[in-house]
Amino acid sequence: MFRTQGSELAMASMLALTIEAILDFAGQRSGHFRLIACEVASHDAYGTPRHLFTAFFAIIRDTLRDLLGDEWSVEIAQAWDALLVEIEAFAGIAA
Ligand code: HEM
């Protein structure tokens, strides 16, 4: 899906912006969280199916789980599950 030259920068930027947006969505909702719905809509132009957003967020969660090791808990897992459902509903990803 990505262009062959320069796509690493786009990918790195996407990850950084996504983490900021998720943290803002889970916290203060001061503004960054709005990027998720914007990008879901704008990525239609890249041909990015909306379900890949769900997959992307799940990979971020799974990576954190792997990094946290023993510190990962049932409560954290449940909080992530609830958060991802809420983000999907808010950003129209399930649509
Ligand atoms: C909240 C999640 C995401 C955010 C905030 C985000 C953000 C961005 C941004 C800022 C760009 C560069 C746009 C531009 O400068 O024109 C971009 C490009 C792109 N994104 Fe995302 N993105 C997200 C999720 C995804 C997902 C899940 C996929 C597919 C697996 C994806 C695929 C792409 C592609 C293919 C491009 C074009 C890159 C290129 O030109 O090579 N994005 N994204």
PDB file of N, CA and C and ligand atoms in Angstrom:
ATOM      1  N   MET A   1       0.821  -1.207   0.000  1.00  0.00           N
ATOM      2  CA  MET A   1       0.000   0.000   0.000  1.00  0.00           C
ATOM      3  C   MET A   1       0.861   1.265   0.000  1.00  0.00           C
ATOM      4  N   PHE A   2       2.086   1.160   0.454  1.00  0.00           N
ATOM      5  CA  PHE A   2       2.908   2.354   0.614  1.00  0.00           C
ATOM      6  C   PHE A   2       3.784   2.580  -0.604  1.00  0.00           C
ATOM      7  N   ARG A   3       4.084   3.858  -0.845  1.00  0.00           N
ATOM      8  CA  ARG A   3       4.988   4.130  -1.962  1.00  0.00           C
ATOM      9  C   ARG A   3       6.365   3.574  -1.619  1.00  0.00           C
ATOM     10  N   THR A   4       7.160   3.273  -2.655  1.00  0.00           N
ATOM     11  CA  THR A   4       8.424   2.588  -2.411  1.00  0.00           C
ATOM     12  C   THR A   4       9.479   3.524  -1.835  1.00  0.00           C
ATOM     13  N   GLN A   5       9.438   4.823  -2.140  1.00  0.00           N
ATOM     14  CA  GLN A   5      10.452   5.741  -1.622  1.00  0.00           C
ATOM     15  C   GLN A   5       9.825   6.687  -0.615  1.00  0.00           C
ATOM     16  N   GLY A   6      10.471   6.782   0.545  1.00  0.00           N
ATOM     17  CA  GLY A   6      10.019   7.754   1.543  1.00  0.00           C
ATOM     18  C   GLY A   6       8.897   7.264   2.421  1.00  0.00           C
ATOM     19  N   SER A   7       8.465   6.020   2.240  1.00  0.00           N
ATOM     20  CA  SER A   7       7.315   5.559   3.012  1.00  0.00           C
ATOM     21  C   SER A   7       7.664   5.310   4.479  1.00  0.00           C
ATOM     22  N   GLU A   8       8.982   5.078   4.765  1.00  0.00           N
ATOM     23  CA  GLU A   8       9.357   4.872   6.174  1.00  0.00           C
ATOM     24  C   GLU A   8       8.996   6.096   7.006  1.00  0.00           C
ATOM     25  N   LEU A   9       9.208   7.281   6.425  1.00  0.00           N
ATOM     26  CA  LEU A   9       8.879   8.510   7.152  1.00  0.00           C
ATOM     27  C   LEU A   9       7.380   8.597   7.406  1.00  0.00           C
ATOM     28  N   ALA A  10       6.605   8.239   6.384  1.00  0.00           N
ATOM     29  CA  ALA A  10       5.142   8.274   6.545  1.00  0.00           C
ATOM     30  C   ALA A  10       4.715   7.276   7.612  1.00  0.00           C
ATOM     31  N   MET A  11       5.321   6.086   7.598  1.00  0.00           N
ATOM     32  CA  MET A  11       4.943   5.060   8.590  1.00  0.00           C
ATOM     33  C   MET A  11       5.307   5.513   9.999  1.00  0.00           C
ATOM     34  N   ALA A  12       6.512   6.063  10.164  1.00  0.00           N
ATOM     35  CA  ALA A  12       6.947   6.503  11.493  1.00  0.00           C
ATOM     36  C   ALA A  12       6.052   7.630  11.991  1.00  0.00           C
ATOM     37  N   SER A  13       5.718   8.543  11.091  1.00  0.00           N
ATOM     38  CA  SER A  13       4.851   9.655  11.463  1.00  0.00           C
ATOM     39  C   SER A  13       3.466   9.146  11.835  1.00  0.00           C
ATOM     40  N   MET A  14       2.965   8.179  11.064  1.00  0.00           N
ATOM     41  CA  MET A  14       1.644   7.606  11.363  1.00  0.00           C
ATOM     42  C   MET A  14       1.625   6.982  12.749  1.00  0.00           C
ATOM     43  N   LEU A  15       2.685   6.250  13.090  1.00  0.00           N
ATOM     44  CA  LEU A  15       2.723   5.595  14.402  1.00  0.00           C
ATOM     45  C   LEU A  15       2.762   6.635  15.523  1.00  0.00           C
ATOM     46  N   ALA A  16       3.620   7.655  15.359  1.00  0.00           N
ATOM     47  CA  ALA A  16       3.735   8.684  16.405  1.00  0.00           C
ATOM     48  C   ALA A  16       2.402   9.421  16.585  1.00  0.00           C
ATOM     49  N   LEU A  17       1.790   9.802  15.460  1.00  0.00           N
ATOM     50  CA  LEU A  17       0.511  10.528  15.550  1.00  0.00           C
ATOM     51  C   LEU A  17      -0.580   9.650  16.149  1.00  0.00           C
ATOM     52  N   THR A  18      -0.542   8.366  15.814  1.00  0.00           N
ATOM     53  CA  THR A  18      -1.560   7.446  16.321  1.00  0.00           C
ATOM     54  C   THR A  18      -1.437   7.282  17.831  1.00  0.00           C
ATOM     55  N   ILE A  19      -0.199   7.151  18.320  1.00  0.00           N
ATOM     56  CA  ILE A  19      -0.003   7.009  19.770  1.00  0.00           C
ATOM     57  C   ILE A  19      -0.495   8.270  20.491  1.00  0.00           C
ATOM     58  N   GLU A  20      -0.151   9.443  19.944  1.00  0.00           N
ATOM     59  CA  GLU A  20      -0.637  10.692  20.551  1.00  0.00           C
ATOM     60  C   GLU A  20      -2.152  10.728  20.567  1.00  0.00           C
ATOM     61  N   ALA A  21      -2.763  10.301  19.463  1.00  0.00           N
ATOM     62  CA  ALA A  21      -4.228  10.354  19.352  1.00  0.00           C
ATOM     63  C   ALA A  21      -4.891   9.390  20.335  1.00  0.00           C
ATOM     64  N   ILE A  22      -4.328   8.183  20.472  1.00  0.00           N
ATOM     65  CA  ILE A  22      -4.899   7.204  21.406  1.00  0.00           C
ATOM     66  C   ILE A  22      -4.779   7.709  22.842  1.00  0.00           C
ATOM     67  N   LEU A  23      -3.595   8.258  23.182  1.00  0.00           N
ATOM     68  CA  LEU A  23      -3.410   8.773  24.545  1.00  0.00           C
ATOM     69  C   LEU A  23      -4.395   9.901  24.829  1.00  0.00           C
ATOM     70  N   ASP A  24      -4.603  10.773  23.847  1.00  0.00           N
ATOM     71  CA  ASP A  24      -5.537  11.887  24.047  1.00  0.00           C
ATOM     72  C   ASP A  24      -6.971  11.372  24.163  1.00  0.00           C
ATOM     73  N   PHE A  25      -7.299  10.364  23.348  1.00  0.00           N
ATOM     74  CA  PHE A  25      -8.649   9.784  23.408  1.00  0.00           C
ATOM     75  C   PHE A  25      -8.894   9.161  24.780  1.00  0.00           C
ATOM     76  N   ALA A  26      -7.879   8.468  25.302  1.00  0.00           N
ATOM     77  CA  ALA A  26      -8.014   7.799  26.603  1.00  0.00           C
ATOM     78  C   ALA A  26      -7.946   8.786  27.760  1.00  0.00           C
ATOM     79  N   GLY A  27      -7.439   9.994  27.482  1.00  0.00           N
ATOM     80  CA  GLY A  27      -7.237  10.964  28.559  1.00  0.00           C
ATOM     81  C   GLY A  27      -8.099  12.206  28.417  1.00  0.00           C
ATOM     82  N   GLN A  28      -7.450  13.315  28.136  1.00  0.00           N
ATOM     83  CA  GLN A  28      -8.122  14.617  28.206  1.00  0.00           C
ATOM     84  C   GLN A  28      -9.037  14.945  27.024  1.00  0.00           C
ATOM     85  N   ARG A  29      -8.802  14.294  25.917  1.00  0.00           N
ATOM     86  CA  ARG A  29      -9.536  14.613  24.678  1.00  0.00           C
ATOM     87  C   ARG A  29      -9.439  16.102  24.360  1.00  0.00           C
ATOM     88  N   SER A  30      -8.211  16.580  24.355  1.00  0.00           N
ATOM     89  CA  SER A  30      -7.999  18.005  24.102  1.00  0.00           C
ATOM     90  C   SER A  30      -7.991  18.333  22.615  1.00  0.00           C
ATOM     91  N   GLY A  31      -7.815  17.338  21.755  1.00  0.00           N
ATOM     92  CA  GLY A  31      -7.839  17.649  20.321  1.00  0.00           C
ATOM     93  C   GLY A  31      -7.212  16.580  19.441  1.00  0.00           C
ATOM     94  N   HIS A  32      -6.068  16.031  19.873  1.00  0.00           N
ATOM     95  CA  HIS A  32      -5.368  15.052  19.023  1.00  0.00           C
ATOM     96  C   HIS A  32      -6.258  13.863  18.673  1.00  0.00           C
ATOM     97  N   PHE A  33      -7.181  13.518  19.576  1.00  0.00           N
ATOM     98  CA  PHE A  33      -8.015  12.335  19.335  1.00  0.00           C
ATOM     99  C   PHE A  33      -8.850  12.480  18.070  1.00  0.00           C
ATOM    100  N   ARG A  34      -9.114  13.729  17.674  1.00  0.00           N
ATOM    101  CA  ARG A  34      -9.940  13.942  16.474  1.00  0.00           C
ATOM    102  C   ARG A  34      -9.254  13.459  15.210  1.00  0.00           C
ATOM    103  N   LEU A  35      -7.929  13.330  15.275  1.00  0.00           N
ATOM    104  CA  LEU A  35      -7.185  12.886  14.095  1.00  0.00           C
ATOM    105  C   LEU A  35      -7.636  11.500  13.634  1.00  0.00           C
ATOM    106  N   ILE A  36      -8.064  10.658  14.582  1.00  0.00           N
ATOM    107  CA  ILE A  36      -8.408   9.284  14.204  1.00  0.00           C
ATOM    108  C   ILE A  36      -9.549   9.281  13.187  1.00  0.00           C
ATOM    109  N   ALA A  37     -10.624   9.969  13.506  1.00  0.00           N
ATOM    110  CA  ALA A  37     -11.765   9.995  12.581  1.00  0.00           C
ATOM    111  C   ALA A  37     -11.380  10.674  11.265  1.00  0.00           C
ATOM    112  N   CYS A  38     -10.553  11.738  11.355  1.00  0.00           N
ATOM    113  CA  CYS A  38     -10.117  12.430  10.132  1.00  0.00           C
ATOM    114  C   CYS A  38      -9.342  11.479   9.223  1.00  0.00           C
ATOM    115  N   GLU A  39      -8.413  10.720   9.837  1.00  0.00           N
ATOM    116  CA  GLU A  39      -7.565   9.848   9.020  1.00  0.00           C
ATOM    117  C   GLU A  39      -8.334   8.639   8.489  1.00  0.00           C
ATOM    118  N   VAL A  40      -9.296   8.155   9.260  1.00  0.00           N
ATOM    119  CA  VAL A  40     -10.136   7.059   8.756  1.00  0.00           C
ATOM    120  C   VAL A  40     -10.801   7.508   7.452  1.00  0.00           C
ATOM    121  N   ALA A  41     -11.315   8.735   7.460  1.00  0.00           N
ATOM    122  CA  ALA A  41     -11.984   9.250   6.257  1.00  0.00           C
ATOM    123  C   ALA A  41     -10.971   9.521   5.144  1.00  0.00           C
ATOM    124  N   SER A  42      -9.837  10.195   5.491  1.00  0.00           N
ATOM    125  CA  SER A  42      -8.898  10.578   4.430  1.00  0.00           C
ATOM    126  C   SER A  42      -8.182   9.361   3.845  1.00  0.00           C
ATOM    127  N   HIS A  43      -8.009   8.296   4.643  1.00  0.00           N
ATOM    128  CA  HIS A  43      -7.328   7.109   4.137  1.00  0.00           C
ATOM    129  C   HIS A  43      -8.169   6.326   3.137  1.00  0.00           C
ATOM    130  N   ASP A  44      -9.426   6.646   3.036  1.00  0.00           N
ATOM    131  CA  ASP A  44     -10.229   6.047   1.959  1.00  0.00           C
ATOM    132  C   ASP A  44      -9.547   6.306   0.616  1.00  0.00           C
ATOM    133  N   ALA A  45      -8.918   7.498   0.518  1.00  0.00           N
ATOM    134  CA  ALA A  45      -8.257   7.863  -0.740  1.00  0.00           C
ATOM    135  C   ALA A  45      -7.022   7.014  -1.009  1.00  0.00           C
ATOM    136  N   TYR A  46      -6.387   6.480   0.070  1.00  0.00           N
ATOM    137  CA  TYR A  46      -5.241   5.581  -0.124  1.00  0.00           C
ATOM    138  C   TYR A  46      -5.710   4.160  -0.388  1.00  0.00           C
ATOM    139  N   GLY A  47      -7.028   3.938  -0.289  1.00  0.00           N
ATOM    140  CA  GLY A  47      -7.543   2.580  -0.432  1.00  0.00           C
ATOM    141  C   GLY A  47      -7.331   1.751   0.821  1.00  0.00           C
ATOM    142  N   THR A  48      -7.170   2.421   1.993  1.00  0.00           N
ATOM    143  CA  THR A  48      -6.970   1.700   3.244  1.00  0.00           C
ATOM    144  C   THR A  48      -8.309   1.266   3.811  1.00  0.00           C
ATOM    145  N   PRO A  49      -8.607  -0.042   3.831  1.00  0.00           N
ATOM    146  CA  PRO A  49      -9.882  -0.489   4.393  1.00  0.00           C
ATOM    147  C   PRO A  49      -9.962  -0.110   5.871  1.00  0.00           C
ATOM    148  N   ARG A  50     -11.138   0.256   6.317  1.00  0.00           N
ATOM    149  CA  ARG A  50     -11.279   0.756   7.689  1.00  0.00           C
ATOM    150  C   ARG A  50     -10.932  -0.285   8.740  1.00  0.00           C
ATOM    151  N   HIS A  51     -11.125  -1.565   8.422  1.00  0.00           N
ATOM    152  CA  HIS A  51     -10.812  -2.583   9.429  1.00  0.00           C
ATOM    153  C   HIS A  51      -9.316  -2.640   9.741  1.00  0.00           C
ATOM    154  N   LEU A  52      -8.467  -2.090   8.831  1.00  0.00           N
ATOM    155  CA  LEU A  52      -7.034  -2.085   9.119  1.00  0.00           C
ATOM    156  C   LEU A  52      -6.698  -1.140  10.260  1.00  0.00           C
ATOM    157  N   PHE A  53      -7.550  -0.142  10.488  1.00  0.00           N
ATOM    158  CA  PHE A  53      -7.326   0.731  11.649  1.00  0.00           C
ATOM    159  C   PHE A  53      -7.455  -0.079  12.933  1.00  0.00           C
ATOM    160  N   THR A  54      -8.478  -0.923  12.985  1.00  0.00           N
ATOM    161  CA  THR A  54      -8.657  -1.785  14.154  1.00  0.00           C
ATOM    162  C   THR A  54      -7.442  -2.686  14.330  1.00  0.00           C
ATOM    163  N   ALA A  55      -6.962  -3.245  13.221  1.00  0.00           N
ATOM    164  CA  ALA A  55      -5.798  -4.132  13.285  1.00  0.00           C
ATOM    165  C   ALA A  55      -4.559  -3.370  13.768  1.00  0.00           C
ATOM    166  N   PHE A  56      -4.410  -2.135  13.279  1.00  0.00           N
ATOM    167  CA  PHE A  56      -3.261  -1.302  13.649  1.00  0.00           C
ATOM    168  C   PHE A  56      -3.279  -1.024  15.159  1.00  0.00           C
ATOM    169  N   PHE A  57      -4.431  -0.622  15.685  1.00  0.00           N
ATOM    170  CA  PHE A  57      -4.541  -0.334  17.120  1.00  0.00           C
ATOM    171  C   PHE A  57      -4.274  -1.602  17.942  1.00  0.00           C
ATOM    172  N   ALA A  58      -4.756  -2.732  17.451  1.00  0.00           N
ATOM    173  CA  ALA A  58      -4.555  -3.987  18.180  1.00  0.00           C
ATOM    174  C   ALA A  58      -3.075  -4.368  18.213  1.00  0.00           C
ATOM    175  N   ILE A  59      -2.358  -4.069  17.137  1.00  0.00           N
ATOM    176  CA  ILE A  59      -0.921  -4.358  17.113  1.00  0.00           C
ATOM    177  C   ILE A  59      -0.186  -3.482  18.127  1.00  0.00           C
ATOM    178  N   ILE A  60      -0.603  -2.212  18.228  1.00  0.00           N
ATOM    179  CA  ILE A  60       0.010  -1.318  19.226  1.00  0.00           C
ATOM    180  C   ILE A  60      -0.245  -1.882  20.630  1.00  0.00           C
ATOM    181  N   ARG A  61      -1.499  -2.305  20.893  1.00  0.00           N
ATOM    182  CA  ARG A  61      -1.823  -2.899  22.198  1.00  0.00           C
ATOM    183  C   ARG A  61      -0.977  -4.157  22.458  1.00  0.00           C
ATOM    184  N   ASP A  62      -0.899  -5.019  21.463  1.00  0.00           N
ATOM    185  CA  ASP A  62      -0.164  -6.275  21.648  1.00  0.00           C
ATOM    186  C   ASP A  62       1.324  -6.024  21.877  1.00  0.00           C
ATOM    187  N   THR A  63       1.853  -4.996  21.217  1.00  0.00           N
ATOM    188  CA  THR A  63       3.271  -4.663  21.396  1.00  0.00           C
ATOM    189  C   THR A  63       3.519  -4.161  22.815  1.00  0.00           C
ATOM    190  N   LEU A  64       2.603  -3.317  23.316  1.00  0.00           N
ATOM    191  CA  LEU A  64       2.735  -2.849  24.699  1.00  0.00           C
ATOM    192  C   LEU A  64       2.644  -4.022  25.677  1.00  0.00           C
ATOM    193  N   ARG A  65       1.731  -4.948  25.393  1.00  0.00           N
ATOM    194  CA  ARG A  65       1.581  -6.127  26.261  1.00  0.00           C
ATOM    195  C   ARG A  65       2.897  -6.916  26.312  1.00  0.00           C
ATOM    196  N   ASP A  66       3.505  -7.095  25.130  1.00  0.00           N
ATOM    197  CA  ASP A  66       4.771  -7.830  25.086  1.00  0.00           C
ATOM    198  C   ASP A  66       5.864  -7.086  25.853  1.00  0.00           C
ATOM    199  N   LEU A  67       5.889  -5.760  25.701  1.00  0.00           N
ATOM    200  CA  LEU A  67       6.916  -4.965  26.376  1.00  0.00           C
ATOM    201  C   LEU A  67       6.728  -4.968  27.888  1.00  0.00           C
ATOM    202  N   LEU A  68       5.460  -4.938  28.332  1.00  0.00           N
ATOM    203  CA  LEU A  68       5.196  -4.866  29.770  1.00  0.00           C
ATOM    204  C   LEU A  68       5.427  -6.200  30.477  1.00  0.00           C
ATOM    205  N   GLY A  69       5.302  -7.298  29.753  1.00  0.00           N
ATOM    206  CA  GLY A  69       5.556  -8.602  30.362  1.00  0.00           C
ATOM    207  C   GLY A  69       4.667  -8.839  31.572  1.00  0.00           C
ATOM    208  N   ASP A  70       5.286  -9.084  32.713  1.00  0.00           N
ATOM    209  CA  ASP A  70       4.542  -9.414  33.937  1.00  0.00           C
ATOM    210  C   ASP A  70       3.704  -8.254  34.449  1.00  0.00           C
ATOM    211  N   GLU A  71       4.036  -7.043  34.027  1.00  0.00           N
ATOM    212  CA  GLU A  71       3.279  -5.882  34.505  1.00  0.00           C
ATOM    213  C   GLU A  71       1.931  -5.742  33.802  1.00  0.00           C
ATOM    214  N   TRP A  72       1.758  -6.463  32.693  1.00  0.00           N
ATOM    215  CA  TRP A  72       0.465  -6.464  31.996  1.00  0.00           C
ATOM    216  C   TRP A  72      -0.556  -7.167  32.888  1.00  0.00           C
ATOM    217  N   SER A  73      -1.755  -6.624  32.988  1.00  0.00           N
ATOM    218  CA  SER A  73      -2.742  -7.206  33.901  1.00  0.00           C
ATOM    219  C   SER A  73      -4.086  -7.387  33.194  1.00  0.00           C
ATOM    220  N   VAL A  74      -4.975  -8.124  33.839  1.00  0.00           N
ATOM    221  CA  VAL A  74      -6.331  -8.304  33.311  1.00  0.00           C
ATOM    222  C   VAL A  74      -7.020  -6.941  33.194  1.00  0.00           C
ATOM    223  N   GLU A  75      -6.791  -6.075  34.188  1.00  0.00           N
ATOM    224  CA  GLU A  75      -7.418  -4.741  34.169  1.00  0.00           C
ATOM    225  C   GLU A  75      -6.951  -3.931  32.958  1.00  0.00           C
ATOM    226  N   ILE A  76      -5.659  -4.005  32.667  1.00  0.00           N
ATOM    227  CA  ILE A  76      -5.133  -3.257  31.512  1.00  0.00           C
ATOM    228  C   ILE A  76      -5.730  -3.818  30.228  1.00  0.00           C
ATOM    229  N   ALA A  77      -5.808  -5.151  30.141  1.00  0.00           N
ATOM    230  CA  ALA A  77      -6.376  -5.782  28.945  1.00  0.00           C
ATOM    231  C   ALA A  77      -7.830  -5.353  28.746  1.00  0.00           C
ATOM    232  N   GLN A  78      -8.586  -5.347  29.844  1.00  0.00           N
ATOM    233  CA  GLN A  78     -10.004  -4.956  29.744  1.00  0.00           C
ATOM    234  C   GLN A  78     -10.139  -3.487  29.368  1.00  0.00           C
ATOM    235  N   ALA A  79      -9.259  -2.659  29.922  1.00  0.00           N
ATOM    236  CA  ALA A  79      -9.301  -1.230  29.587  1.00  0.00           C
ATOM    237  C   ALA A  79      -9.011  -1.019  28.107  1.00  0.00           C
ATOM    238  N   TRP A  80      -8.046  -1.763  27.561  1.00  0.00           N
ATOM    239  CA  TRP A  80      -7.746  -1.653  26.129  1.00  0.00           C
ATOM    240  C   TRP A  80      -8.930  -2.115  25.284  1.00  0.00           C
ATOM    241  N   ASP A  81      -9.551  -3.249  25.694  1.00  0.00           N
ATOM    242  CA  ASP A  81     -10.704  -3.750  24.935  1.00  0.00           C
ATOM    243  C   ASP A  81     -11.797  -2.694  24.875  1.00  0.00           C
ATOM    244  N   ALA A  82     -12.098  -2.107  26.034  1.00  0.00           N
ATOM    245  CA  ALA A  82     -13.154  -1.091  26.086  1.00  0.00           C
ATOM    246  C   ALA A  82     -12.770   0.129  25.251  1.00  0.00           C
ATOM    247  N   LEU A  83     -11.491   0.507  25.346  1.00  0.00           N
ATOM    248  CA  LEU A  83     -11.021   1.684  24.604  1.00  0.00           C
ATOM    249  C   LEU A  83     -11.152   1.477  23.098  1.00  0.00           C
ATOM    250  N   LEU A  84     -10.747   0.287  22.632  1.00  0.00           N
ATOM    251  CA  LEU A  84     -10.787   0.043  21.186  1.00  0.00           C
ATOM    252  C   LEU A  84     -12.220   0.015  20.663  1.00  0.00           C
ATOM    253  N   VAL A  85     -13.134  -0.538  21.448  1.00  0.00           N
ATOM    254  CA  VAL A  85     -14.544  -0.533  21.039  1.00  0.00           C
ATOM    255  C   VAL A  85     -15.042   0.908  20.956  1.00  0.00           C
ATOM    256  N   GLU A  86     -14.648   1.719  21.943  1.00  0.00           N
ATOM    257  CA  GLU A  86     -15.101   3.111  21.970  1.00  0.00           C
ATOM    258  C   GLU A  86     -14.523   3.910  20.798  1.00  0.00           C
ATOM    259  N   ILE A  87     -13.252   3.674  20.504  1.00  0.00           N
ATOM    260  CA  ILE A  87     -12.627   4.382  19.376  1.00  0.00           C
ATOM    261  C   ILE A  87     -13.320   4.001  18.067  1.00  0.00           C
ATOM    262  N   GLU A  88     -13.576   2.706  17.890  1.00  0.00           N
ATOM    263  CA  GLU A  88     -14.230   2.255  16.653  1.00  0.00           C
ATOM    264  C   GLU A  88     -15.572   2.934  16.472  1.00  0.00           C
ATOM    265  N   ALA A  89     -16.341   3.004  17.546  1.00  0.00           N
ATOM    266  CA  ALA A  89     -17.657   3.628  17.451  1.00  0.00           C
ATOM    267  C   ALA A  89     -17.519   5.119  17.155  1.00  0.00           C
ATOM    268  N   PHE A  90     -16.581   5.757  17.842  1.00  0.00           N
ATOM    269  CA  PHE A  90     -16.421   7.201  17.692  1.00  0.00           C
ATOM    270  C   PHE A  90     -15.939   7.568  16.290  1.00  0.00           C
ATOM    271  N   ALA A  91     -14.989   6.785  15.757  1.00  0.00           N
ATOM    272  CA  ALA A  91     -14.360   7.147  14.493  1.00  0.00           C
ATOM    273  C   ALA A  91     -15.071   6.557  13.287  1.00  0.00           C
ATOM    274  N   GLY A  92     -16.145   5.816  13.505  1.00  0.00           N
ATOM    275  CA  GLY A  92     -16.889   5.257  12.382  1.00  0.00           C
ATOM    276  C   GLY A  92     -16.130   4.152  11.673  1.00  0.00           C
ATOM    277  N   ILE A  93     -15.262   3.446  12.418  1.00  0.00           N
ATOM    278  CA  ILE A  93     -14.443   2.410  11.804  1.00  0.00           C
ATOM    279  C   ILE A  93     -15.289   1.178  11.479  1.00  0.00           C
ATOM    280  N   ALA A  94     -16.274   0.925  12.310  1.00  0.00           N
ATOM    281  CA  ALA A  94     -17.093  -0.257  12.088  1.00  0.00           C
ATOM    282  C   ALA A  94     -18.042  -0.066  10.903  1.00  0.00           C
ATOM    283  N   ALA A  95     -18.212   1.202  10.478  1.00  0.00           N
ATOM    284  CA  ALA A  95     -19.195   1.506   9.422  1.00  0.00           C
ATOM    285  C   ALA A  95     -18.782   0.898   8.088  1.00  0.00           C
TER     286      ALA A  95
HETATM  287  C1  HEM B   1      -5.032   6.595  13.453  1.00  0.00           C
HETATM  288  C2  HEM B   1      -4.322   5.884  12.553  1.00  0.00           C
HETATM  289  C3  HEM B   1      -3.537   6.541  11.431  1.00  0.00           C
HETATM  290  C4  HEM B   1      -3.034   7.806  11.354  1.00  0.00           C
HETATM  291  C5  HEM B   1      -3.072   8.925  12.407  1.00  0.00           C
HETATM  292  C6  HEM B   1      -2.402   7.920  10.058  1.00  0.00           C
HETATM  293  C7  HEM B   1      -1.751   9.045   9.584  1.00  0.00           C
HETATM  294  C8  HEM B   1      -1.195   9.174   8.334  1.00  0.00           C
HETATM  295  C9  HEM B   1      -0.560  10.343   7.826  1.00  0.00           C
HETATM  296  C10 HEM B   1      -0.398  11.660   8.615  1.00  0.00           C
HETATM  297  C11 HEM B   1      -0.160  10.077   6.563  1.00  0.00           C
HETATM  298  C12 HEM B   1       0.574  11.020   5.607  1.00  0.00           C
HETATM  299  C13 HEM B   1      -0.479  11.760   4.851  1.00  0.00           C
HETATM  300  C14 HEM B   1       0.060  12.793   3.951  1.00  0.00           C
HETATM  301  O1  HEM B   1       1.000  13.469   4.369  1.00  0.00           O
HETATM  302  O2  HEM B   1      -0.501  12.922   2.858  1.00  0.00           O
HETATM  303  C15 HEM B   1      -0.538   8.731   6.244  1.00  0.00           C
HETATM  304  C16 HEM B   1      -0.305   8.082   5.039  1.00  0.00           C
HETATM  305  C17 HEM B   1      -0.636   6.774   4.753  1.00  0.00           C
HETATM  306  N1  HEM B   1      -1.257   5.876   5.614  1.00  0.00           N
HETATM  307 FE1  HEM B   1      -1.872   6.279   7.511  1.00  0.00          FE
HETATM  308  N2  HEM B   1      -2.541   6.730   9.395  1.00  0.00           N
HETATM  309  C18 HEM B   1      -3.221   5.861  10.198  1.00  0.00           C
HETATM  310  C19 HEM B   1      -3.567   4.544   9.920  1.00  0.00           C
HETATM  311  C20 HEM B   1      -3.245   3.849   8.781  1.00  0.00           C
HETATM  312  C21 HEM B   1      -3.490   2.429   8.549  1.00  0.00           C
HETATM  313  C22 HEM B   1      -4.157   1.499   9.544  1.00  0.00           C
HETATM  314  C23 HEM B   1      -2.999   2.136   7.304  1.00  0.00           C
HETATM  315  C24 HEM B   1      -2.961   0.795   6.582  1.00  0.00           C
HETATM  316  C25 HEM B   1      -2.483  -0.295   7.143  1.00  0.00           C
HETATM  317  C26 HEM B   1      -2.471   3.358   6.745  1.00  0.00           C
HETATM  318  C27 HEM B   1      -1.934   3.502   5.488  1.00  0.00           C
HETATM  319  C28 HEM B   1      -1.399   4.664   4.957  1.00  0.00           C
HETATM  320  C29 HEM B   1      -0.861   4.795   3.612  1.00  0.00           C
HETATM  321  C30 HEM B   1      -0.814   3.671   2.584  1.00  0.00           C
HETATM  322  C31 HEM B   1      -0.401   6.102   3.490  1.00  0.00           C
HETATM  323  C32 HEM B   1       0.266   6.714   2.269  1.00  0.00           C
HETATM  324  C33 HEM B   1       1.724   6.592   2.529  1.00  0.00           C
HETATM  325  C34 HEM B   1       2.546   6.801   1.314  1.00  0.00           C
HETATM  326  O3  HEM B   1       2.349   7.828   0.650  1.00  0.00           O
HETATM  327  O4  HEM B   1       3.411   5.950   1.054  1.00  0.00           O
HETATM  328  N3  HEM B   1      -2.615   4.373   7.670  1.00  0.00           N
HETATM  329  N4  HEM B   1      -1.171   8.193   7.344  1.00  0.00           N
END
